[in-house]
Structures are given as C-alpha cells and as structure tokens.
Amino acid sequence: RYISTFRPSVKCEAAKNKAQCKTMGPAKVAVPSPNNFLQKHSKEPKLPAKKKEQDSKKLPALSVPRRTDRPVMGIQSKKNFINTNAVAAITGLPKKPRPIYVDRRQGDKYLLEPSGLVPKYIKKKDYGITPKYVTQRNEETKRAQEEYEARILEDLKKRAMKRLSDEERRSLLQGLKKNWEEVYHEFQGLPVQLDTVPKKLYKEKLELQMKQLEHDIEVIEKHKVIYIANE
C-alpha cells in the first residue's frame, strides 16, 4: 500500500504539540483595564483644532437687519397704486413673445436665440452688399445673353419666314391630292398575291408614301396660315 514520505515528520510534530491545550479553560491573557472602555465616535478621524480669528480681520457687513433694529413706523404714501397700475397697463406696450422652437413631439420648448439657429451674420457691416465676383459674373452673363439674342436676330433675318398666299396654298393642296391619287392608283394595280420580296417591298413603299401624303394634306387643311422659311 501507499505510505507517505512525510509520515515521520508529521508524527514528530503531533507528539510535540499534543499536550499544549491540556488546561482548565482557555489560556490566561492580560485583561483590558476598565478605565479604557470604548467611547462613542472614538474611532472616527478628528479634525485639527480651529484657530481663533485674529482681531485685525473684521467680519463683513451684513445685508440683513439685526435683531435689535426696529422698522420705521408711521410713514404713509399718498400714491394711488391701483390707478397707477391701471394706467401703466393701458398705455404700456404689449410684451413681445420670445422666439422659441420645439424639437420633440411632446412639445418641449426652448429659446431660439441661444440655440445657435439664429443667423448672426446680418449684424455685419458689409451685410446686404453684393460681392464683387457676383457683380462681375452677372455682367458676364448679361453680356453673353445679349450676344446670343443678337445672333438669333441675325439668323432670323437671314432666314425670314414667307407666308403662303391662298392661291399657293390651294395649288399645293391640289398637287398633294393628285400625287396621292397617283400613288393609290399604283397601289390598286398590285397583284393580290405577293409571292416575291420585291413586290412586298414595293407595296410597303407605296403605303408609306400614301401615309405621308395623307399627313401633309391634313396639316395644310387644318392650318389656313402657313409660313415657309427661306433657305
């Protein structure tokens, strides 16, 4: 079986201290003196003793009346405070409400001026004066606009609009209708069965010509006054 290597030393220590507590009751110790009993607040830290103020340092004058002071009695005023307050309320200007702002749904109000939302730049000396770069830019923009308008007027003069007379309009309309009849006559002459690609392309070409002629005829009939640009 297992035997500890510390067994002999443990036996020696147990034999030495075996009769240490063979006494009647606990060991006798020094009893504290009854004069040194524990007092209240004796373990709290104590502040140093307060020094007496020197006579040269005087106490400041008190703003409150002293106990021995007596109020002045018998003074009466002939002022009618009711009438004075009424006149002041009637003739006085109404008090302006201070600007506020609300930042929550609950309606919490705060003063607007200390919030930093009020612009203070309006109090500058150069407030309201247009800067030089803005004036220069406006002049350049105005000059460019005038040059553009002059160029447009020159182009319009070069390409002056000419108004068609009633006779020219009537002859143009008759010519378009005649062209449409010719194209329609060719369209009717097409065979019923288009079995080749050239025939199909020719039919689509005639349809496009007829649609364009119909559109032109409708525009001329709708507008009685027509202008043509001189190219």
mmCIF file of C-alpha atoms in Angstrom:
data_model
loop_
_atom_site.group_PDB
_atom_site.id
_atom_site.type_symbol
_atom_site.label_atom_id
_atom_site.label_comp_id
_atom_site.label_asym_id
_atom_site.label_seq_id
_atom_site.Cartn_x
_atom_site.Cartn_y
_atom_site.Cartn_z
ATOM 1 C CA ARG A 1 0.000 0.000 0.000
ATOM 2 C CA TYR A 2 0.975 3.630 -0.353
ATOM 3 C CA ILE A 3 2.935 5.189 2.544
ATOM 4 C CA SER A 4 3.631 8.901 2.575
ATOM 5 C CA THR A 5 7.186 10.092 2.810
ATOM 6 C CA PHE A 6 6.127 12.844 5.263
ATOM 7 C CA ARG A 7 4.750 10.392 7.796
ATOM 8 C CA PRO A 8 7.673 10.519 10.292
ATOM 9 C CA SER A 9 7.764 14.332 10.383
ATOM 10 C CA VAL A 10 4.017 14.513 10.929
ATOM 11 C CA LYS A 11 4.284 12.078 13.857
ATOM 12 C CA CYS A 12 7.031 14.151 15.491
ATOM 13 C CA GLU A 13 5.059 17.402 15.205
ATOM 14 C CA ALA A 14 1.932 15.749 16.598
ATOM 15 C CA ALA A 15 3.895 14.355 19.584
ATOM 16 C CA LYS A 16 5.456 17.759 20.375
ATOM 17 C CA ASN A 17 2.139 19.718 20.366
ATOM 18 C CA LYS A 18 -0.005 17.045 21.931
ATOM 19 C CA ALA A 19 -0.194 18.470 25.488
ATOM 20 C CA GLN A 20 -0.322 22.126 24.513
ATOM 21 C CA CYS A 21 -4.044 22.722 25.344
ATOM 22 C CA LYS A 22 -4.311 20.447 28.440
ATOM 23 C CA THR A 23 -5.621 23.237 30.754
ATOM 24 C CA MET A 24 -8.900 24.047 32.510
ATOM 25 C CA GLY A 25 -10.445 26.622 30.168
ATOM 26 C CA PRO A 26 -8.719 28.994 27.728
ATOM 27 C CA ALA A 27 -5.224 30.305 28.233
ATOM 28 C CA LYS A 28 -4.818 33.257 30.606
ATOM 29 C CA VAL A 29 -4.278 36.567 28.816
ATOM 30 C CA ALA A 30 -3.979 40.148 30.005
ATOM 31 C CA VAL A 31 -7.433 41.605 30.787
ATOM 32 C CA PRO A 32 -8.008 45.173 29.496
ATOM 33 C CA SER A 33 -8.293 47.931 32.085
ATOM 34 C CA PRO A 34 -11.879 49.039 32.856
ATOM 35 C CA ASN A 35 -10.786 52.669 32.580
ATOM 36 C CA ASN A 36 -10.013 52.258 28.846
ATOM 37 C CA PHE A 37 -13.569 51.456 27.756
ATOM 38 C CA LEU A 38 -14.713 52.147 24.199
ATOM 39 C CA GLN A 39 -16.390 55.512 23.803
ATOM 40 C CA LYS A 40 -18.745 56.802 21.161
ATOM 41 C CA HIS A 41 -17.112 58.281 18.000
ATOM 42 C CA SER A 42 -13.713 57.442 19.420
ATOM 43 C CA LYS A 43 -12.565 55.688 16.229
ATOM 44 C CA GLU A 44 -13.631 58.495 13.859
ATOM 45 C CA PRO A 45 -10.862 60.736 12.421
ATOM 46 C CA LYS A 46 -10.547 64.004 14.341
ATOM 47 C CA LEU A 47 -10.069 67.370 12.628
ATOM 48 C CA PRO A 48 -7.404 69.749 13.833
ATOM 49 C CA ALA A 49 -8.480 72.307 16.389
ATOM 50 C CA LYS A 50 -9.965 75.509 14.934
ATOM 51 C CA LYS A 51 -7.773 78.561 15.330
ATOM 52 C CA LYS A 52 -9.260 81.713 16.698
ATOM 53 C CA GLU A 53 -9.696 84.537 14.211
ATOM 54 C CA GLN A 54 -7.372 87.441 14.600
ATOM 55 C CA ASP A 55 -8.733 90.765 15.737
ATOM 56 C CA SER A 56 -7.436 92.530 12.613
ATOM 57 C CA LYS A 57 -9.857 90.588 10.373
ATOM 58 C CA LYS A 58 -13.274 92.207 10.608
ATOM 59 C CA LEU A 59 -16.473 90.448 9.743
ATOM 60 C CA PRO A 60 -18.222 91.648 6.550
ATOM 61 C CA ALA A 61 -21.196 93.931 6.929
ATOM 62 C CA LEU A 62 -24.467 92.011 6.978
ATOM 63 C CA SER A 63 -27.168 92.947 4.467
ATOM 64 C CA VAL A 64 -29.938 91.680 6.712
ATOM 65 C CA PRO A 65 -31.218 93.756 9.618
ATOM 66 C CA ARG A 66 -30.034 92.911 13.046
ATOM 67 C CA ARG A 67 -32.199 91.601 15.806
ATOM 68 C CA THR A 68 -32.027 94.884 17.685
ATOM 69 C CA ASP A 69 -33.038 97.054 14.667
ATOM 70 C CA ARG A 70 -36.565 98.423 14.679
ATOM 71 C CA PRO A 71 -38.537 99.274 11.488
ATOM 72 C CA VAL A 72 -39.534 102.875 10.847
ATOM 73 C CA MET A 73 -43.201 103.262 11.665
ATOM 74 C CA GLY A 74 -45.790 105.833 10.662
ATOM 75 C CA ILE A 75 -44.610 106.574 7.088
ATOM 76 C CA GLN A 76 -47.540 106.677 4.627
ATOM 77 C CA SER A 77 -47.607 107.306 0.867
ATOM 78 C CA LYS A 78 -50.343 109.229 -0.942
ATOM 79 C CA LYS A 79 -49.710 107.377 -4.203
ATOM 80 C CA ASN A 80 -52.726 105.548 -5.633
ATOM 81 C CA PHE A 81 -51.200 102.274 -6.721
ATOM 82 C CA ILE A 82 -54.440 100.971 -8.261
ATOM 83 C CA ASN A 83 -54.815 103.876 -10.680
ATOM 84 C CA THR A 84 -51.085 103.913 -11.429
ATOM 85 C CA ASN A 85 -51.054 100.217 -12.282
ATOM 86 C CA ALA A 86 -54.197 100.570 -14.417
ATOM 87 C CA VAL A 87 -52.706 103.479 -16.429
ATOM 88 C CA ALA A 88 -49.434 101.625 -16.879
ATOM 89 C CA ALA A 89 -51.301 98.537 -18.126
ATOM 90 C CA ILE A 90 -53.384 100.573 -20.602
ATOM 91 C CA THR A 91 -50.647 102.796 -22.012
ATOM 92 C CA GLY A 92 -47.834 100.253 -21.898
ATOM 93 C CA LEU A 93 -46.771 98.314 -24.960
ATOM 94 C CA PRO A 94 -47.561 94.610 -25.031
ATOM 95 C CA LYS A 95 -44.703 92.340 -24.236
ATOM 96 C CA LYS A 96 -43.327 90.646 -27.317
ATOM 97 C CA PRO A 97 -43.152 86.861 -27.117
ATOM 98 C CA ARG A 98 -39.677 85.432 -27.123
ATOM 99 C CA PRO A 99 -38.965 83.193 -30.125
ATOM 100 C CA ILE A 100 -38.865 79.527 -29.257
ATOM 101 C CA TYR A 101 -38.502 76.221 -31.081
ATOM 102 C CA VAL A 102 -39.878 72.750 -30.417
ATOM 103 C CA ASP A 103 -37.692 69.709 -31.047
ATOM 104 C CA ARG A 104 -39.924 66.873 -29.865
ATOM 105 C CA ARG A 105 -43.444 65.632 -30.337
ATOM 106 C CA GLN A 106 -44.131 66.134 -26.641
ATOM 107 C CA GLY A 107 -43.866 69.888 -27.173
ATOM 108 C CA ASP A 108 -40.705 70.659 -25.219
ATOM 109 C CA LYS A 109 -39.974 74.348 -25.837
ATOM 110 C CA TYR A 110 -36.557 76.008 -25.841
ATOM 111 C CA LEU A 111 -35.395 79.541 -26.517
ATOM 112 C CA LEU A 112 -34.368 80.099 -30.123
ATOM 113 C CA GLU A 113 -31.637 82.702 -29.662
ATOM 114 C CA PRO A 114 -29.142 80.681 -27.544
ATOM 115 C CA SER A 115 -29.733 77.558 -29.658
ATOM 116 C CA GLY A 116 -27.438 78.738 -32.468
ATOM 117 C CA LEU A 117 -30.199 78.621 -35.093
ATOM 118 C CA VAL A 118 -30.477 82.420 -35.389
ATOM 119 C CA PRO A 119 -28.091 83.772 -38.045
ATOM 120 C CA LYS A 120 -25.792 86.440 -36.651
ATOM 121 C CA TYR A 121 -24.222 87.429 -39.959
ATOM 122 C CA ILE A 122 -26.941 90.056 -40.522
ATOM 123 C CA LYS A 123 -25.166 92.265 -37.981
ATOM 124 C CA LYS A 124 -22.028 92.553 -40.087
ATOM 125 C CA LYS A 125 -21.061 95.894 -41.617
ATOM 126 C CA ASP A 126 -20.974 94.550 -45.168
ATOM 127 C CA TYR A 127 -24.279 92.690 -44.859
ATOM 128 C CA GLY A 128 -26.527 93.199 -47.904
ATOM 129 C CA ILE A 129 -23.702 94.378 -50.183
ATOM 130 C CA THR A 130 -23.347 92.281 -53.316
ATOM 131 C CA PRO A 131 -19.832 90.793 -53.599
ATOM 132 C CA LYS A 132 -17.645 91.865 -56.495
ATOM 133 C CA TYR A 133 -17.384 88.409 -58.020
ATOM 134 C CA VAL A 134 -21.185 88.122 -58.121
ATOM 135 C CA THR A 135 -21.493 91.512 -59.865
ATOM 136 C CA GLN A 136 -18.813 90.551 -62.385
ATOM 137 C CA ARG A 137 -20.465 87.213 -63.062
ATOM 138 C CA ASN A 138 -23.875 88.863 -63.566
ATOM 139 C CA GLU A 139 -22.365 91.315 -66.055
ATOM 140 C CA GLU A 140 -20.721 88.494 -67.999
ATOM 141 C CA THR A 141 -23.983 86.542 -68.049
ATOM 142 C CA LYS A 142 -25.909 89.609 -69.264
ATOM 143 C CA ARG A 143 -23.329 90.285 -71.980
ATOM 144 C CA ALA A 144 -23.452 86.667 -73.171
ATOM 145 C CA GLN A 145 -27.272 86.783 -73.236
ATOM 146 C CA GLU A 146 -27.232 89.972 -75.337
ATOM 147 C CA GLU A 147 -24.755 88.444 -77.792
ATOM 148 C CA TYR A 148 -26.899 85.327 -78.077
ATOM 149 C CA GLU A 149 -30.062 87.353 -78.733
ATOM 150 C CA ALA A 150 -28.264 89.450 -81.379
ATOM 151 C CA ARG A 151 -27.050 86.279 -83.100
ATOM 152 C CA ILE A 152 -30.573 84.834 -83.051
ATOM 153 C CA LEU A 153 -31.976 88.030 -84.604
ATOM 154 C CA GLU A 154 -29.397 87.895 -87.369
ATOM 155 C CA ASP A 155 -30.260 84.276 -88.096
ATOM 156 C CA LEU A 156 -33.960 85.129 -88.203
ATOM 157 C CA LYS A 157 -33.302 87.987 -90.609
ATOM 158 C CA LYS A 158 -31.301 85.690 -92.853
ATOM 159 C CA ARG A 159 -33.995 83.045 -92.714
ATOM 160 C CA ALA A 160 -37.043 85.281 -92.942
ATOM 161 C CA MET A 161 -40.372 83.457 -92.937
ATOM 162 C CA LYS A 162 -42.532 83.710 -96.062
ATOM 163 C CA ARG A 163 -46.296 83.374 -95.870
ATOM 164 C CA LEU A 164 -48.078 81.317 -98.470
ATOM 165 C CA SER A 165 -50.922 83.021 -100.275
ATOM 166 C CA ASP A 166 -54.327 81.405 -100.611
ATOM 167 C CA GLU A 167 -53.719 80.523 -104.240
ATOM 168 C CA GLU A 168 -50.359 78.895 -103.467
ATOM 169 C CA ARG A 169 -51.920 77.004 -100.599
ATOM 170 C CA ARG A 170 -54.777 75.811 -102.784
ATOM 171 C CA SER A 171 -52.456 74.744 -105.607
ATOM 172 C CA LEU A 172 -50.169 72.935 -103.105
ATOM 173 C CA LEU A 173 -53.149 71.108 -101.664
ATOM 174 C CA GLN A 174 -54.391 70.080 -105.109
ATOM 175 C CA GLY A 175 -50.919 68.837 -106.052
ATOM 176 C CA LEU A 176 -50.693 66.702 -102.905
ATOM 177 C CA LYS A 177 -54.127 65.202 -103.570
ATOM 178 C CA LYS A 178 -53.163 64.465 -107.170
ATOM 179 C CA ASN A 179 -49.976 62.748 -106.013
ATOM 180 C CA TRP A 180 -51.992 60.700 -103.528
ATOM 181 C CA GLU A 181 -54.395 59.595 -106.298
ATOM 182 C CA GLU A 182 -51.472 58.526 -108.477
ATOM 183 C CA VAL A 183 -49.879 56.507 -105.675
ATOM 184 C CA TYR A 184 -53.256 54.995 -104.801
ATOM 185 C CA HIS A 185 -53.774 54.036 -108.449
ATOM 186 C CA GLU A 186 -50.424 52.254 -108.454
ATOM 187 C CA PHE A 187 -51.327 50.561 -105.135
ATOM 188 C CA GLN A 188 -54.559 49.226 -106.638
ATOM 189 C CA GLY A 189 -52.638 47.815 -109.585
ATOM 190 C CA LEU A 190 -50.634 45.464 -107.325
ATOM 191 C CA PRO A 191 -51.378 41.734 -107.643
ATOM 192 C CA VAL A 192 -53.448 40.054 -104.970
ATOM 193 C CA GLN A 193 -50.750 37.518 -104.085
ATOM 194 C CA LEU A 194 -47.312 38.941 -103.326
ATOM 195 C CA ASP A 195 -45.060 35.922 -103.707
ATOM 196 C CA THR A 196 -41.722 37.732 -104.119
ATOM 197 C CA VAL A 197 -39.678 40.003 -101.907
ATOM 198 C CA PRO A 198 -39.509 42.950 -104.385
ATOM 199 C CA LYS A 199 -43.303 43.028 -104.634
ATOM 200 C CA LYS A 200 -43.627 43.160 -100.821
ATOM 201 C CA LEU A 201 -41.070 45.968 -100.594
ATOM 202 C CA TYR A 202 -42.809 47.908 -103.349
ATOM 203 C CA LYS A 203 -46.133 47.574 -101.522
ATOM 204 C CA GLU A 204 -44.622 48.855 -98.237
ATOM 205 C CA LYS A 205 -43.075 51.805 -100.124
ATOM 206 C CA LEU A 206 -46.438 52.777 -101.625
ATOM 207 C CA GLU A 207 -48.111 52.536 -98.182
ATOM 208 C CA LEU A 208 -45.515 54.834 -96.635
ATOM 209 C CA GLN A 209 -45.934 57.369 -99.453
ATOM 210 C CA MET A 210 -49.716 57.352 -99.032
ATOM 211 C CA LYS A 211 -49.441 57.866 -95.246
ATOM 212 C CA GLN A 212 -47.034 60.774 -95.668
ATOM 213 C CA LEU A 213 -49.234 62.424 -98.298
ATOM 214 C CA GLU A 214 -52.316 61.988 -96.087
ATOM 215 C CA HIS A 215 -50.474 63.611 -93.171
ATOM 216 C CA ASP A 216 -49.371 66.579 -95.298
ATOM 217 C CA ILE A 217 -52.866 67.082 -96.705
ATOM 218 C CA GLU A 218 -54.346 67.009 -93.184
ATOM 219 C CA VAL A 219 -51.842 69.608 -91.905
ATOM 220 C CA ILE A 220 -52.483 72.010 -94.817
ATOM 221 C CA GLU A 221 -56.257 71.680 -94.492
ATOM 222 C CA LYS A 222 -56.083 72.247 -90.718
ATOM 223 C CA HIS A 223 -53.929 75.400 -90.828
ATOM 224 C CA LYS A 224 -55.072 78.220 -93.085
ATOM 225 C CA VAL A 225 -51.948 80.359 -92.489
ATOM 226 C CA ILE A 226 -48.667 78.681 -93.446
ATOM 227 C CA TYR A 227 -45.128 80.122 -93.271
ATOM 228 C CA ILE A 228 -42.138 78.784 -95.169
ATOM 229 C CA ALA A 229 -38.517 79.515 -94.181
ATOM 230 C CA ASN A 230 -36.252 80.822 -96.913
ATOM 231 C CA GLU A 231 -33.229 78.584 -97.061
#
